[in-house]
XYZ file of C-alpha atoms in Angstrom:
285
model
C 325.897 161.223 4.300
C 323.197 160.844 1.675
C 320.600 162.408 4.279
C 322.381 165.482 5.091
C 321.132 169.226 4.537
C 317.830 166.892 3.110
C 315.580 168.281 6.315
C 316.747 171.720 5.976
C 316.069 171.932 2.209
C 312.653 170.784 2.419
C 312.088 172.945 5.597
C 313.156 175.815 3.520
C 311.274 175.100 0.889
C 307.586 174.929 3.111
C 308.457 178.037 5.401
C 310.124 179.761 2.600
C 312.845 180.939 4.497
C 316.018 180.152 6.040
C 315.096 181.771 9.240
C 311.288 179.640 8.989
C 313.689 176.588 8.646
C 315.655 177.219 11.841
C 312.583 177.673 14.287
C 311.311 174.857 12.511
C 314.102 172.735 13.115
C 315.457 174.232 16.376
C 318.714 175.076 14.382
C 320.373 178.165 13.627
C 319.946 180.215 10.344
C 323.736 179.482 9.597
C 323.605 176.201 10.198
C 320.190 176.065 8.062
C 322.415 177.393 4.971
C 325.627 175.205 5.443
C 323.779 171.880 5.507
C 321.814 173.523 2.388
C 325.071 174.533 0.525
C 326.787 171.225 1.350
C 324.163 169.105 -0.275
C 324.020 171.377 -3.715
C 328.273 171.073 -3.726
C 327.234 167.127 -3.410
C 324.595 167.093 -6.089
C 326.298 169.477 -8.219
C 323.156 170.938 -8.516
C 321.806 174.662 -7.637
C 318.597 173.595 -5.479
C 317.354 177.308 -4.001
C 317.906 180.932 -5.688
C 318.875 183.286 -2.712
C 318.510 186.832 -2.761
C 318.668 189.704 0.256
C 314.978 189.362 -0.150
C 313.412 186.444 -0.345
C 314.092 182.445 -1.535
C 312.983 180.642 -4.625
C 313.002 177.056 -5.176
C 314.502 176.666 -8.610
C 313.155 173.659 -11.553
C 315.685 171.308 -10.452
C 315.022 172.131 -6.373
C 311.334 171.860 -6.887
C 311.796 168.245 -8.545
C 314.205 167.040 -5.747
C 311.632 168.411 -3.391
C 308.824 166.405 -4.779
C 311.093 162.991 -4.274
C 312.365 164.215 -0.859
C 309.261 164.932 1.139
C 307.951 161.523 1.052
C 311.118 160.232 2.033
C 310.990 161.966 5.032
C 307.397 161.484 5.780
C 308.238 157.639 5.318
C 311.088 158.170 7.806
C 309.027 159.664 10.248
C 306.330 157.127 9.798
C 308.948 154.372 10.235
C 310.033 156.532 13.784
C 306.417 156.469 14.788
C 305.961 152.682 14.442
C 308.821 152.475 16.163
C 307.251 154.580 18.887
C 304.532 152.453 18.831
C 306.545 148.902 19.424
C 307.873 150.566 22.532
C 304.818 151.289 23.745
C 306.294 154.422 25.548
C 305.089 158.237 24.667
C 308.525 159.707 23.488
C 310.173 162.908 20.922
C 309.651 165.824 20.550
C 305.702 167.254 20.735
C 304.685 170.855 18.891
C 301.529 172.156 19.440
C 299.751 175.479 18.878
C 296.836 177.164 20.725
C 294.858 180.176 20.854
C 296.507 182.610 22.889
C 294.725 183.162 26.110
C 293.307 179.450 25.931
C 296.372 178.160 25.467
C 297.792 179.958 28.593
C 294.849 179.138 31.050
C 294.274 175.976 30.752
C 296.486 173.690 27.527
C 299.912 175.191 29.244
C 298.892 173.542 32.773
C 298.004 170.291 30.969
C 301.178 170.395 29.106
C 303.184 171.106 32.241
C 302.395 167.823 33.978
C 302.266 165.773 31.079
C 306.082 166.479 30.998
C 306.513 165.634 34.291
C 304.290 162.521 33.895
C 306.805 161.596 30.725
C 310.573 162.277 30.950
C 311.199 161.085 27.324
C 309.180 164.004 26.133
C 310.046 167.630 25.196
C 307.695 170.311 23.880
C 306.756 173.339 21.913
C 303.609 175.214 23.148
C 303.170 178.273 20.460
C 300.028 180.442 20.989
C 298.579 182.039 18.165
C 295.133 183.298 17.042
C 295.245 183.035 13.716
C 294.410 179.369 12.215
C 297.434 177.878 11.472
C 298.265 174.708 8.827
C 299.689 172.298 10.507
C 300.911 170.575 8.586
C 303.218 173.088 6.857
C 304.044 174.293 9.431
C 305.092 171.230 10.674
C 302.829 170.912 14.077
C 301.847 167.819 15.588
C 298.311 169.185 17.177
C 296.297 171.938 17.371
C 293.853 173.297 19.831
C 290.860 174.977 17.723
C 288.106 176.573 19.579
C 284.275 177.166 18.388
C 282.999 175.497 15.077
C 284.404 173.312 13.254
C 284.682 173.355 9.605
C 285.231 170.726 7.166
C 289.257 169.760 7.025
C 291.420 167.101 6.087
C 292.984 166.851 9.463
C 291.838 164.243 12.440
C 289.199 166.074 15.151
C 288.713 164.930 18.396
C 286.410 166.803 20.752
C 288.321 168.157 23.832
C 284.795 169.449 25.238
C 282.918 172.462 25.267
C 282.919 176.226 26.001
C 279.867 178.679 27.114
C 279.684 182.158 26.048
C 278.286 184.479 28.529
C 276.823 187.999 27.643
C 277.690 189.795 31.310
C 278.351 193.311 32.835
C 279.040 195.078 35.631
C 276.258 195.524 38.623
C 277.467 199.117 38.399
C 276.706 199.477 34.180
C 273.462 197.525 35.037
C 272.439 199.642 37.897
C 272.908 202.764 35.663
C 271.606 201.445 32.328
C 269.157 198.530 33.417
C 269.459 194.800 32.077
C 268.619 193.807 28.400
C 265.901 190.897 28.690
C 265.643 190.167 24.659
C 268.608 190.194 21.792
C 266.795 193.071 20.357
C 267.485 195.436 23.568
C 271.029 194.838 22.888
C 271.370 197.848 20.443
C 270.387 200.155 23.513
C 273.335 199.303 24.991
C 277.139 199.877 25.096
C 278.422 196.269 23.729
C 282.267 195.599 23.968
C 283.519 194.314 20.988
C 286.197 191.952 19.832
C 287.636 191.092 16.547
C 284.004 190.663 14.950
C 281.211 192.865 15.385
C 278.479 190.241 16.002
C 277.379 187.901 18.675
C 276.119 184.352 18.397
C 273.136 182.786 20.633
C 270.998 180.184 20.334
C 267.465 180.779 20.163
C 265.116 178.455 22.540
C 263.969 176.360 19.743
C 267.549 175.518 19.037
C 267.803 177.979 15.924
C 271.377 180.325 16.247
C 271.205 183.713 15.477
C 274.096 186.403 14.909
C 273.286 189.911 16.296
C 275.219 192.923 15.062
C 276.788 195.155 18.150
C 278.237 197.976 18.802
C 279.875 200.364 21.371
C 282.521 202.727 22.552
C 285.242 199.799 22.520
C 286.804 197.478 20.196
C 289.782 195.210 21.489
C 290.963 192.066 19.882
C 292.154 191.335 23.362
C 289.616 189.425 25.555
C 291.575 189.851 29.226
C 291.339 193.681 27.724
C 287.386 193.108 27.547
C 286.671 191.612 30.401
C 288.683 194.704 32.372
C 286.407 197.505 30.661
C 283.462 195.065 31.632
C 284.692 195.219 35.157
C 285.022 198.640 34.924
C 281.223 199.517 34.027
C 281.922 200.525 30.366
C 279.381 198.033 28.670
C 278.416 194.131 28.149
C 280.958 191.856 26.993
C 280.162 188.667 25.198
C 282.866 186.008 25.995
C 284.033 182.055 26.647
C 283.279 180.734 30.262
C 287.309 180.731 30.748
C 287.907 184.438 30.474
C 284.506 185.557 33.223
C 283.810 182.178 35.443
C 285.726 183.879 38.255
C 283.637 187.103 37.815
C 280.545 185.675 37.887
C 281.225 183.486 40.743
C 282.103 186.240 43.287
C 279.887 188.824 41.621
C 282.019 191.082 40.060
C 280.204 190.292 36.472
C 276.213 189.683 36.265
C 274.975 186.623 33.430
C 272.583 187.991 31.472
C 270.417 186.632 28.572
C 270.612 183.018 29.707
C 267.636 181.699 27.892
C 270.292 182.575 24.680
C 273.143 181.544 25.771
C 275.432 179.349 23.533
C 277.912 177.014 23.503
C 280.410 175.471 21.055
C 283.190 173.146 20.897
C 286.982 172.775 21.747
C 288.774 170.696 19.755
C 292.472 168.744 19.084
C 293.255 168.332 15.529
C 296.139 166.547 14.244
C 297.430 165.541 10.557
C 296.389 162.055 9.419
C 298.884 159.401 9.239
C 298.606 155.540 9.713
C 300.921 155.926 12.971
C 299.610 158.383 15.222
C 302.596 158.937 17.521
C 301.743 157.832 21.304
C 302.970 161.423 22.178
C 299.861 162.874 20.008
C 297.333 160.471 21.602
C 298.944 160.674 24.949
C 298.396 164.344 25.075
C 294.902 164.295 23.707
C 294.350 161.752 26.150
C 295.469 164.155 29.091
C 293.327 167.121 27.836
C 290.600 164.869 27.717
C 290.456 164.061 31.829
């Protein structure tokens, strides 16, 4: 009994929310608040202030929280190990991934790594933006391009080539750019930032401002108008392979062309659930 509503109050308290609780926890807001009530009744102690608008962890909450989290993280820990002396990839696995990434090729991988273990459920969420893992309370996390300094475990996945491409049609009516500085005679298609990154041939990268009639955070959006002859389009190899290989899109620039890296990152912890490594294991081959 001691260990009930425990998990929902300190999933409240990091998504600071009863709803952000329940998709956390795979419960329902209701449920979220009952468990929550019930353990305040039992501590005789008012844990959360709850208005129409928002949630506030109150002085006494806020210490409780403090003792709780590392109970659970202990508990977890002592799951893992567990895990770990059965030698057998098992739980529950949450993951997150950029969006189109995430559809085309982690979703496939994910797919028959279920089949491939039966004691295994998963979350797949895509999403652009970077998200903390750990409070949000994912197990891994597909990153794409650089990678920055971070207290979480990286392993490199692989790489990704970004192609600068267009249409034969644009090309035929506008001619080919043969240096980065012939790019401002042309119509670039732009995504969420307004500059490109090559790499020079002596290794050096350089960012290029761009501009055009289009701006779409949406690559699959991009890679249409590119199709359609409205301007180049600078994107990953897993958005235009297809395209280049039956013509449709033209390479261009290749003495710049760059590449970066795809990556799994994961929180630290001593036990690194078999589920975790499993998975990165899978994306790997």
């Amino acid at each position: 009994m001691d260990w009930l509503g425990v998990s929902e109050f300190v999933a409240v308290v990091e998504t600071h929310s009863f709803t952000g609780a329940a998709q956390r926890l795979g419960l329902s807001v209701a449920q979220i608040s009952r468990q929550v009530s019930a353990l305040e009744q039992r501590l005789a102690t008012r844990l959360l202030y709850r208005t129409t608008r928002k949630v506030s962890v109150t002085e006494a909450g806020q210490l409780y929280y403090q003792h709780c989290r590392p109970l659970l993280d202990g508990l977890r820990q002592a799951e893992q190990a567990l895990a770990h002396a059965l030698d057998r990839p098992n739980g529950h696995l949450r993951i997150t991934a950029p969006v189109h990434y995430g559809e085309s090729v982690i979703a496939p991988v994910l797919h028959r790594y279920l089949q491939d273990h039966p004691a295994i459920t998963a979350e797949l969420n895509l999403d652009n933006r970077k998200v903390d893992l750990v409070a949000e309370g994912y197990d891994l996390g597909i990153r794409l391009g650089p990678m920055d300094e971070s207290s979480l475990m990286v392993k490199q996945l692989g790489t990704r080539t970004h192609y600068v491409c267009a249409s034969p049609g644009y090309l035929a009516r506008f001619g080919e750019p043969h240096t980065l500085a012939e790019l401002k005679q042309h119509q670039c298609l732009v995504g969420t930032v307004n500059v490109w990154r090559f790499k020079e041939p002596d290794g050096r990268m350089r960012e290029i401002s761009v501009a055009g009639k289009l701006r779409c955070n949406s690559g699959a959006a991009l890679v249409n108008a590119a199709l359609s002859g409205l301007g180049l389009v600078q994107l990953p190899d897993y958005y235009v392979q297809q395209h280049l290989a039956n013509g449709a899109l033209r390479g261009l620039l290749g003495a710049y062309t760059m590449t970066d890296g795809i990556w799994a990152n994961y929180p630290r912890n001593r036990f690194v659930p078999l589920k975790v490594l499993g998975f990165i294991e899978a994306l790997q081959q």
